[in-house]
Each structure stands twice: as C-alpha cells, then as structure tokens.
Coordinates of C-alpha atoms and ligand atoms in Angstrom, one line a residue:
M577 CA -26.7 -5.4 37.5
I578 CA -25.8 -3.1 34.8
V579 CA -24.3 -5.1 31.7
P580 CA -21.9 -2.4 30.0
N581 CA -21.6 -3.1 26.3
L582 CA -19.4 -5.8 26.3
H583 CA -18.0 -5.2 22.8
Y584 CA -15.5 -2.4 24.1
G585 CA -13.8 -5.2 25.3
E586 CA -13.0 -6.4 22.3
L587 CA -11.5 -3.1 20.5
K588 CA -7.8 -3.2 20.5
D589 CA -6.4 -1.5 23.5
S590 CA -5.1 1.7 22.6
Y591 CA -5.4 3.9 19.7
L592 CA -2.6 4.1 16.7
F593 CA -2.1 7.5 17.5
Y594 CA -2.1 7.6 21.1
N595 CA 0.6 4.7 20.6
I596 CA 2.4 6.9 18.3
A597 CA 2.6 10.0 20.6
Q598 CA 3.6 8.0 23.7
K599 CA 6.8 6.4 21.6
V600 CA 7.1 10.2 20.3
N601 CA 6.7 11.2 24.1
N602 CA 9.3 8.7 25.5
Y603 CA 12.0 10.0 22.5
L604 CA 11.3 13.7 24.0
S605 CA 12.1 12.8 27.5
E606 CA 15.4 11.1 26.2
H607 CA 16.2 14.0 23.9
P608 CA 14.6 17.2 25.3
D609 CA 16.3 19.3 22.2
A610 CA 15.4 17.4 19.4
H611 CA 13.4 19.3 16.8
L612 CA 11.4 16.6 15.6
L613 CA 9.4 16.6 12.1
R614 CA 6.0 15.5 12.4
L615 CA 4.5 13.8 9.3
G616 CA 2.6 11.6 11.4
I617 CA -1.1 12.7 12.4
G618 CA -3.0 14.0 9.7
D619 CA -4.2 17.7 11.1
V620 CA -3.5 21.0 8.8
T621 CA -1.3 23.4 9.8
L622 CA -2.6 26.2 8.1
P623 CA -5.4 28.7 9.5
L624 CA -8.7 29.2 8.7
C625 CA -8.8 31.6 5.1
P626 CA -9.8 35.0 5.8
E627 CA -13.6 34.5 3.7
V628 CA -14.3 32.1 6.8
I629 CA -13.0 34.4 9.6
K630 CA -15.1 37.4 8.0
A631 CA -18.2 35.3 8.1
L632 CA -17.4 33.8 11.6
H633 CA -16.8 37.5 12.6
G634 CA -19.8 38.7 11.3
A635 CA -21.9 35.9 12.8
V636 CA -20.5 36.8 16.1
E637 CA -22.0 40.6 15.5
D638 CA -25.2 39.0 14.4
Q639 CA -25.6 36.9 17.8
S640 CA -25.1 40.5 19.7
R641 CA -28.4 42.1 18.2
K642 CA -31.8 41.3 18.8
E643 CA -32.8 41.8 15.5
T644 CA -29.9 39.2 14.0
F645 CA -29.9 36.9 16.8
H646 CA -30.0 33.2 16.3
G647 CA -31.5 30.8 18.8
Y648 CA -31.6 26.9 18.2
M649 CA -30.9 26.1 14.9
S650 CA -32.6 23.7 12.9
E651 CA -31.2 20.0 13.9
C652 CA -30.7 19.2 10.4
G653 CA -29.0 22.1 9.2
A654 CA -29.7 26.0 8.2
E655 CA -31.3 26.3 4.9
F656 CA -28.5 28.8 3.8
F657 CA -25.4 26.0 4.8
R658 CA -27.8 23.3 2.7
E659 CA -28.2 25.9 0.2
A660 CA -24.4 26.0 0.0
V661 CA -23.8 22.5 -0.1
K662 CA -26.0 21.9 -2.5
G663 CA -24.7 24.4 -4.7
Y664 CA -21.3 23.1 -4.5
Y665 CA -22.4 19.3 -5.6
A666 CA -24.0 21.5 -8.6
S667 CA -21.1 23.1 -9.8
R668 CA -20.2 19.5 -10.3
G669 CA -23.0 18.4 -11.8
V670 CA -24.6 16.4 -9.0
A671 CA -28.1 17.7 -8.3
L672 CA -29.0 17.1 -4.9
E673 CA -32.4 18.8 -2.5
A674 CA -31.2 20.7 0.0
D675 CA -32.9 18.4 2.7
E676 CA -30.7 15.5 1.3
I677 CA -27.9 17.5 2.8
F678 CA -27.5 17.3 6.7
V679 CA -25.1 19.5 8.8
S680 CA -22.5 17.9 10.9
S681 CA -19.5 18.5 13.3
G682 CA -17.4 16.2 11.5
A683 CA -17.0 13.0 10.0
S684 CA -16.1 11.1 12.8
D685 CA -18.8 12.0 14.6
E686 CA -21.2 11.2 11.7
L687 CA -19.2 7.6 11.2
G688 CA -20.0 6.9 14.2
D689 CA -23.7 8.0 14.7
I690 CA -24.7 7.2 11.5
L691 CA -24.4 3.6 12.4
D692 CA -27.8 3.9 14.7
L693 CA -29.8 3.7 11.5
F694 CA -28.5 -0.3 10.7
S695 CA -29.7 -3.3 12.8
P696 CA -27.1 -4.4 15.7
D697 CA -26.6 -7.9 13.5
S698 CA -25.2 -5.9 10.7
T699 CA -21.9 -6.8 8.9
A700 CA -19.8 -4.2 8.2
L701 CA -17.3 -4.7 4.8
V702 CA -13.9 -2.3 6.0
M703 CA -11.1 -2.4 3.0
E704 CA -7.7 -2.3 5.0
P705 CA -5.6 -0.6 5.4
A706 CA -8.5 1.8 7.2
Y707 CA -9.1 4.6 8.7
P708 CA -9.3 3.4 12.3
A709 CA -12.2 4.4 12.9
Y710 CA -14.5 2.6 10.9
V711 CA -13.1 -0.7 12.4
D712 CA -13.6 0.5 16.3
A713 CA -17.1 2.2 15.6
N714 CA -18.6 -1.4 14.1
I715 CA -17.0 -3.2 16.9
M716 CA -18.7 -1.0 19.1
A717 CA -21.8 -1.5 17.5
G718 CA -21.5 -4.9 18.1
H719 CA -21.6 -5.6 14.2
K720 CA -19.8 -8.3 12.5
L721 CA -16.3 -7.3 10.3
I722 CA -15.5 -8.3 7.1
R723 CA -11.7 -7.1 6.7
F724 CA -11.6 -7.0 3.0
P725 CA -7.8 -6.8 2.2
A726 CA -6.3 -3.8 -0.5
G727 CA -2.9 -4.5 -1.6
K728 CA -0.5 -3.4 -4.4
E729 CA -2.0 -5.7 -6.9
N730 CA -5.0 -3.8 -7.3
G731 CA -3.9 -0.1 -6.1
F732 CA -5.0 0.0 -3.1
T733 CA -8.9 -0.1 -4.8
P734 CA -10.3 -3.3 -4.8
L735 CA -13.3 -4.4 -6.5
P736 CA -16.3 -6.5 -5.2
D737 CA -16.3 -9.8 -4.4
E738 CA -19.9 -11.5 -5.5
S739 CA -19.7 -14.1 -2.8
V740 CA -18.9 -11.8 0.2
D741 CA -22.2 -10.9 2.0
A742 CA -21.6 -7.1 3.7
D743 CA -24.7 -5.2 4.7
I744 CA -22.3 -1.9 5.1
V745 CA -19.7 -1.4 2.7
Y746 CA -17.2 1.5 3.9
I747 CA -15.3 3.2 0.8
C748 CA -12.8 6.2 1.4
S749 CA -11.6 7.8 -1.6
P750 CA -9.5 9.8 -1.9
N751 CA -8.4 7.0 1.0
N752 CA -6.4 7.8 3.9
P753 CA -3.8 6.0 4.6
T754 CA -3.1 5.1 0.9
G755 CA -3.6 8.1 -1.0
A756 CA -5.3 6.0 -4.1
V757 CA -8.4 6.9 -5.4
F758 CA -11.4 4.9 -6.7
D759 CA -12.0 5.7 -10.5
R760 CA -15.7 5.4 -12.1
T761 CA -15.5 2.0 -13.2
K762 CA -14.5 0.6 -10.2
L763 CA -17.0 2.7 -8.0
K764 CA -19.6 1.9 -10.4
A765 CA -18.8 -1.9 -9.8
W766 CA -19.7 -1.1 -5.8
V767 CA -22.6 0.6 -6.8
D768 CA -23.8 -2.2 -8.6
Y769 CA -22.6 -4.7 -5.6
A770 CA -24.8 -2.6 -3.2
N771 CA -27.7 -2.2 -5.3
K772 CA -27.7 -6.4 -5.9
K773 CA -27.0 -7.2 -2.5
G774 CA -29.1 -4.5 -0.9
A775 CA -26.0 -3.4 0.8
I776 CA -25.6 0.3 1.6
I777 CA -22.3 2.2 0.9
L778 CA -20.5 4.5 3.4
F779 CA -18.3 6.9 1.0
D780 CA -16.1 9.1 3.2
A781 CA -15.3 12.0 1.2
A782 CA -12.9 13.6 3.6
Y783 CA -10.5 14.5 1.2
E784 CA -12.3 15.1 -2.3
A785 CA -11.1 18.5 -2.2
F786 CA -7.4 17.3 -2.8
I787 CA -8.6 15.4 -6.2
E788 CA -6.8 17.0 -9.0
E789 CA -7.2 14.6 -12.0
E790 CA -10.0 15.3 -14.3
N791 CA -11.8 12.3 -14.4
V792 CA -11.5 11.0 -10.8
P793 CA -14.9 11.4 -9.2
H794 CA -15.2 13.7 -6.0
S795 CA -18.7 11.9 -5.2
I796 CA -20.7 9.1 -5.0
F797 CA -23.5 10.6 -6.3
E798 CA -21.5 11.0 -9.8
I799 CA -22.0 7.2 -10.5
E800 CA -25.4 6.0 -11.9
G801 CA -27.0 4.3 -9.4
S802 CA -25.8 5.3 -6.3
R803 CA -29.1 7.0 -4.6
T804 CA -30.4 3.5 -4.1
C805 CA -27.1 2.8 -2.1
A806 CA -25.0 5.4 -1.1
I807 CA -24.8 7.7 1.8
E808 CA -22.1 10.5 1.4
I809 CA -19.9 11.7 4.7
C810 CA -17.8 14.7 4.2
S811 CA -16.1 17.3 6.3
L812 CA -14.7 20.7 5.8
S813 CA -11.4 19.5 8.2
K814 CA -9.0 18.9 5.8
T815 CA -10.9 21.1 3.0
A816 CA -10.9 24.3 4.7
G817 CA -9.0 23.7 7.8
F818 CA -12.0 23.2 10.2
T819 CA -10.2 20.2 12.3
G820 CA -10.6 22.4 15.6
T821 CA -13.3 24.4 14.5
R822 CA -15.6 21.2 13.5
C823 CA -17.9 21.2 10.7
G824 CA -19.3 18.7 7.9
Y825 CA -22.1 17.4 6.4
T826 CA -23.5 14.0 5.2
V827 CA -25.7 13.1 2.2
I828 CA -28.5 10.9 2.5
P829 CA -31.0 10.6 -1.1
K830 CA -34.4 10.1 -0.3
E831 CA -34.4 7.0 -2.8
L832 CA -32.6 5.5 -0.2
S833 CA -34.7 2.8 1.4
R834 CA -34.3 -0.8 3.1
G835 CA -36.9 -2.8 4.7
G836 CA -39.7 -0.2 3.9
M837 CA -37.7 2.5 5.4
C838 CA -36.3 5.7 4.3
F839 CA -32.9 6.4 5.8
N840 CA -33.5 10.2 4.5
S841 CA -36.4 10.5 6.9
M842 CA -34.7 7.9 9.7
W843 CA -31.7 10.2 9.9
V844 CA -34.3 13.4 10.3
R845 CA -36.1 11.5 13.3
N846 CA -32.2 10.7 14.9
R847 CA -31.1 14.2 14.2
T848 CA -34.1 15.7 15.4
T849 CA -34.1 13.4 18.8
K850 CA -29.9 13.3 19.4
T851 CA -28.9 16.8 18.7
N852 CA -29.4 20.4 18.6
G853 CA -27.5 21.2 15.5
I854 CA -24.3 23.2 14.6
S855 CA -24.3 26.7 16.1
Y856 CA -25.4 29.6 14.0
I857 CA -22.2 30.7 14.1
L858 CA -20.0 27.9 12.8
Q859 CA -22.6 27.0 9.9
R860 CA -21.9 30.6 8.9
G861 CA -18.2 30.2 8.6
A862 CA -18.7 26.8 6.7
A863 CA -20.8 28.1 4.2
A864 CA -18.3 30.8 3.2
V865 CA -15.9 28.1 2.1
F866 CA -18.5 27.7 -0.5
T867 CA -18.5 31.2 -1.9
E868 CA -16.5 32.0 -4.8
E869 CA -13.5 33.8 -2.8
G870 CA -13.8 31.0 -0.2
Q871 CA -13.5 28.3 -2.8
K872 CA -10.6 30.4 -4.1
Q873 CA -9.0 31.2 -0.5
V874 CA -9.0 27.1 0.6
K875 CA -7.2 26.0 -2.7
E876 CA -4.5 28.1 -2.1
N877 CA -4.3 26.7 1.6
I878 CA -4.7 23.0 -0.3
A879 CA -1.6 24.0 -2.8
V880 CA 0.8 24.6 0.1
Y881 CA 0.2 21.1 1.5
K882 CA 0.5 19.5 -2.4
K883 CA 3.6 21.5 -2.8
N884 CA 4.7 19.6 0.5
A885 CA 3.7 16.1 -1.4
A886 CA 5.5 16.8 -4.5
V887 CA 8.9 17.9 -2.5
L888 CA 8.4 14.2 -0.6
M889 CA 7.5 12.3 -3.5
E890 CA 10.4 13.9 -5.6
A891 CA 13.0 12.5 -2.6
L892 CA 11.1 9.0 -2.6
D893 CA 11.9 8.9 -6.5
R894 CA 15.3 9.8 -5.9
C895 CA 15.8 7.1 -3.1
G896 CA 13.8 4.7 -5.8
I897 CA 11.1 3.7 -2.9
P898 CA 7.7 2.7 -4.0
Y899 CA 5.0 4.9 -3.0
Y900 CA 1.3 5.5 -3.8
G901 CA -1.1 8.8 -3.2
G902 CA 0.4 11.9 -2.7
K903 CA -1.3 13.1 -6.0
N904 CA -5.4 13.6 -5.3
A905 CA -4.5 13.1 -1.6
P906 CA -2.5 14.8 1.4
Y907 CA -1.1 11.4 2.0
I908 CA 2.0 9.1 0.3
W909 CA 2.2 5.8 1.5
L910 CA 5.3 4.5 0.8
R911 CA 7.0 0.7 0.9
C912 CA 9.4 0.5 3.8
P913 CA 12.7 0.7 2.3
R914 CA 15.5 -2.4 3.3
N915 CA 12.4 -4.8 3.8
M916 CA 11.6 -2.9 7.6
G917 CA 8.9 -3.9 9.6
S918 CA 6.0 -0.6 9.4
W919 CA 7.1 -0.4 13.4
E920 CA 10.7 -1.0 12.8
F921 CA 10.9 1.9 10.2
F922 CA 9.1 4.1 12.6
E923 CA 11.5 3.3 15.3
F924 CA 14.5 3.8 12.6
L925 CA 13.2 7.3 10.9
L926 CA 12.8 8.6 14.4
K927 CA 15.9 7.5 15.8
E928 CA 18.2 8.1 13.1
A929 CA 16.2 11.4 11.3
Q930 CA 13.7 12.8 14.2
I931 CA 11.1 12.2 11.5
V932 CA 7.9 11.1 12.6
G933 CA 5.4 9.4 10.5
T934 CA 2.5 6.2 10.9
P935 CA 3.5 2.8 10.9
G936 CA 1.1 0.8 8.2
E937 CA 0.3 -1.7 10.3
G938 CA -1.6 0.7 12.5
F939 CA -4.3 1.1 9.4
G940 CA -4.8 -2.9 9.5
A941 CA -2.4 -5.9 9.0
C942 CA -2.3 -6.0 5.6
G943 CA -1.0 -2.2 6.3
E944 CA 2.4 -4.0 7.0
G945 CA 5.5 -3.3 5.5
Y946 CA 3.9 0.1 4.6
F947 CA 4.3 3.4 5.9
R948 CA 2.1 7.0 5.7
F949 CA 3.5 10.2 5.2
S950 CA 1.2 13.3 5.6
S951 CA 2.0 16.4 3.6
F952 CA 0.2 18.8 6.3
G953 CA 3.3 19.6 8.0
S954 CA 5.2 23.0 7.7
P955 CA 6.8 23.4 4.1
A956 CA 10.5 23.9 6.0
D957 CA 10.1 20.7 8.0
T958 CA 8.8 19.0 4.9
V959 CA 12.0 20.0 3.0
L960 CA 13.8 18.9 5.7
T961 CA 12.4 15.6 5.6
A962 CA 13.2 15.2 2.4
K963 CA 16.5 15.9 2.5
K964 CA 17.3 13.7 5.3
L965 CA 15.6 10.8 3.5
V966 CA 17.7 11.4 0.1
D967 CA 20.9 11.6 2.5
L968 CA 20.0 8.1 4.6
F969 CA 18.5 6.1 1.3
G970 CA 19.7 8.2 -1.9
N971 CA 22.2 6.1 -2.3
E972 CA 20.8 2.7 -2.6
Ligands
PLP277 N1 -12.4 10.3 7.4 C1 -11.2 9.9 7.3 C2 -10.8 9.4 5.9 C3 -10.1 10.9 7.8 O1 -9.2 10.3 7.5 C4 -10.8 11.7 8.8 C5 -9.9 12.7 9.8 O2 -8.5 12.3 9.9 C6 -12.1 11.8 9.2 C7 -13.2 11.2 8.4 C8 -12.4 12.7 10.1 O3 -12.5 13.7 10.2 P1 -13.6 14.9 10.7 O4 -12.1 15.9 11.3 O5 -14.4 15.9 9.9 O6 -14.0 14.6 12.0

C-alpha cells in the first residue's frame, strides 16, 4: 500500500488567508452591498509598468518570427536576465557572478523547492511572527522546527542564541508581517552564527525594493562572511507588480558548501532535472525592471504604496496606537487597541468599519495581540480606512 507523506497531517487545518476569505465571504453574504476596505492580503493593485509591458510585447513579437524565436530556455536563467540582475547587485556594491543567479517563478516556489537541498532530518529556525509558508514547507519536508520568538523587546529582529542548534535559518528583511528590518550589526551576528554552526541562512528579500533608509542592507551579501552561509531568495512580485505575472531570482554563491557538496552545483542539478525554466517572454519582461527607465517606473509605483503607508501611520499616530514597519516595508504591524485579541480586532474592524486586515496570530502564536495592515490597497480606500480608524479610536 502506498504510504502518503504523513507530515501533511501535521499541517494546520487551513491557511490563514483562506480563513480570512471565508469570514469575509460570510460577512458579504449577509451584507451584499458593503464596500469592504481591503488591507489584508499582500497583493499589489497597480499594473505592470510601461517598460515591462513594452518588453513583454517585444518578446511576443520575437516569438512570432523564425529568426528571433526561442524554444527551451536555459533552466537556470537566460544570460540576459542573469546579467541584468548581476548589474542590479553591482549597482549596490555586491559582486556576483552571473551563474550564481538563478531565475525562478517567484519566491514562494523557491522557498519550498530549495528544501530539496537539505537532508530530511534538518532543523529549521523560523523567527515568528513569520510568513506562514516557511513553517508549512518545513513541516511538509519533515524537518524539525524551532519557533524563535521575535517581539517588541528586540524590535521584531532578534539576535541569535548560541545555545540553539539550527541547520536552516530563515531571515525575512524587510519583514512580512512586522515590516521590521535587520540592520548590519544584527545580520552580521546571524552570519557569524551560521558560519560557526554550519547552518545556512535562507534570506527572503521579497521586499528589498521598499527600503528607504540608507544604511539598511538590501541583500545578505552586503554582509561580510555571508557567501559561505547564505542563499538569497528574491521576487519581482512586490518590487514590480509581478504577483500574477510570476518571476523572481535566487542567489547561491559558489563558496556555499557543506559536507563536501556545493549548493550552487546542487541547485543547477535540481533545476536541470525539475524545471525547463521560465519562459523567454517573462524573462524579457522581468529584465526590463532592471533598466534605468524600468527602475524609475517601478519606484513610482512603490511610492504610491508608501504614500498609503504614510496615511495609515498618521492615523495610527493620531489614535495613539503603537505600530512597527511602514517605513521600509509595505506592512504596518500594530498593537490591537483596547487590549483586543487579534481575531477579536479582525471581527471588530470588519463589523464596525468594513475594514479587512490580517490578525497577527495567523503569523504564529507570538503575533497574538497584533494586527497587520497592508499598504497595497487603493489610495482612496486607504484614506477612508484612516478616517474610520480616527473616528473609532481617535478620542481614546
Ligand atoms: N516571501 C514573503 C515574505 C512574502 O510575503 C511573499 C508573498 O507575499 C513571498 C515570499 C512570495 O512571493 P512570490 O509572489 O514571489 O511567490
């Protein structure tokens, strides 16, 4: 008899955003005319920028002509795409070789697939509150989990604990859900920990494009010693509105090896076996993000989301509600007012103000009492949300 992967039985019943969607749908079935202010799920709302669209159209044309047609692409990434990403890193002073960069269909896919490179008896350290996929992917892989608490006492960016033995360490900076960023000193401490323990850091840089403070690292590879202990997983989803278009990249330095095995070579072997790469058309569109004009245009879109964050932060300030994030990230992580629990606050906002946010508890037990707002909504809805928050809590 076939034995299924029994670890699936250890997963929590349903996924956070599915739970939220169900509650929202129930509310809408009772209030069909309600206009919901959706500041919950972290999906972008602005379209792809003109430079990307132009490149996509050009690539479609290429595929229509015998002379410019492309069949199978290199599994690890087209040379033009890898060079474009290499140039982007170089512009921030990080030297990579093009074959240390792998194209992907997004960070989610990579965060799961990359676990193929680790032994099933690995232990993964996840700093919670965390993006739920880290925990779930490791449960599916049968890994042991260390839930490492991040809290307001460490600004949601904890330092390593030498007494804890982990093989895989997740760092997400700028962080989803807290919006917190790791500074150089803290990242260096984690790099030193990983090199000392022989652990590998999976650095999730999905939100690096939102960093506005000069001295905050965009990449783990800005930190000395990281080339022997880190893999960086990046995405164009939030940088350039690719959530529905799908493209990202992963950086694996050639120096990264454990037990005599080189992780870059292992990933080449993995990709050439398990995928036939990303389409030519998508890679052309994605490469356009890194051109001068592409960078200018994606930053204009990010500025719209940043303005939303500023509107929300101003309202929270007026209400005296403490929060984190919002500055270098599209998320604001706030303390639920009136000592409400995070699902209690969710229900309260939905019923009293038709605002949908994300309960902190969904990102791990230590997220209880917190709530996440996303700044990816429409500016008009964000302004309305801010006004409603001030009406509800401005006099407390
Ligand atoms: N990593 C983090 C921290 C995220 O918040 C998300 C999406 O919300 C992802 C990865 C997944 O991004 P992608 O759309 O590239 O799969």
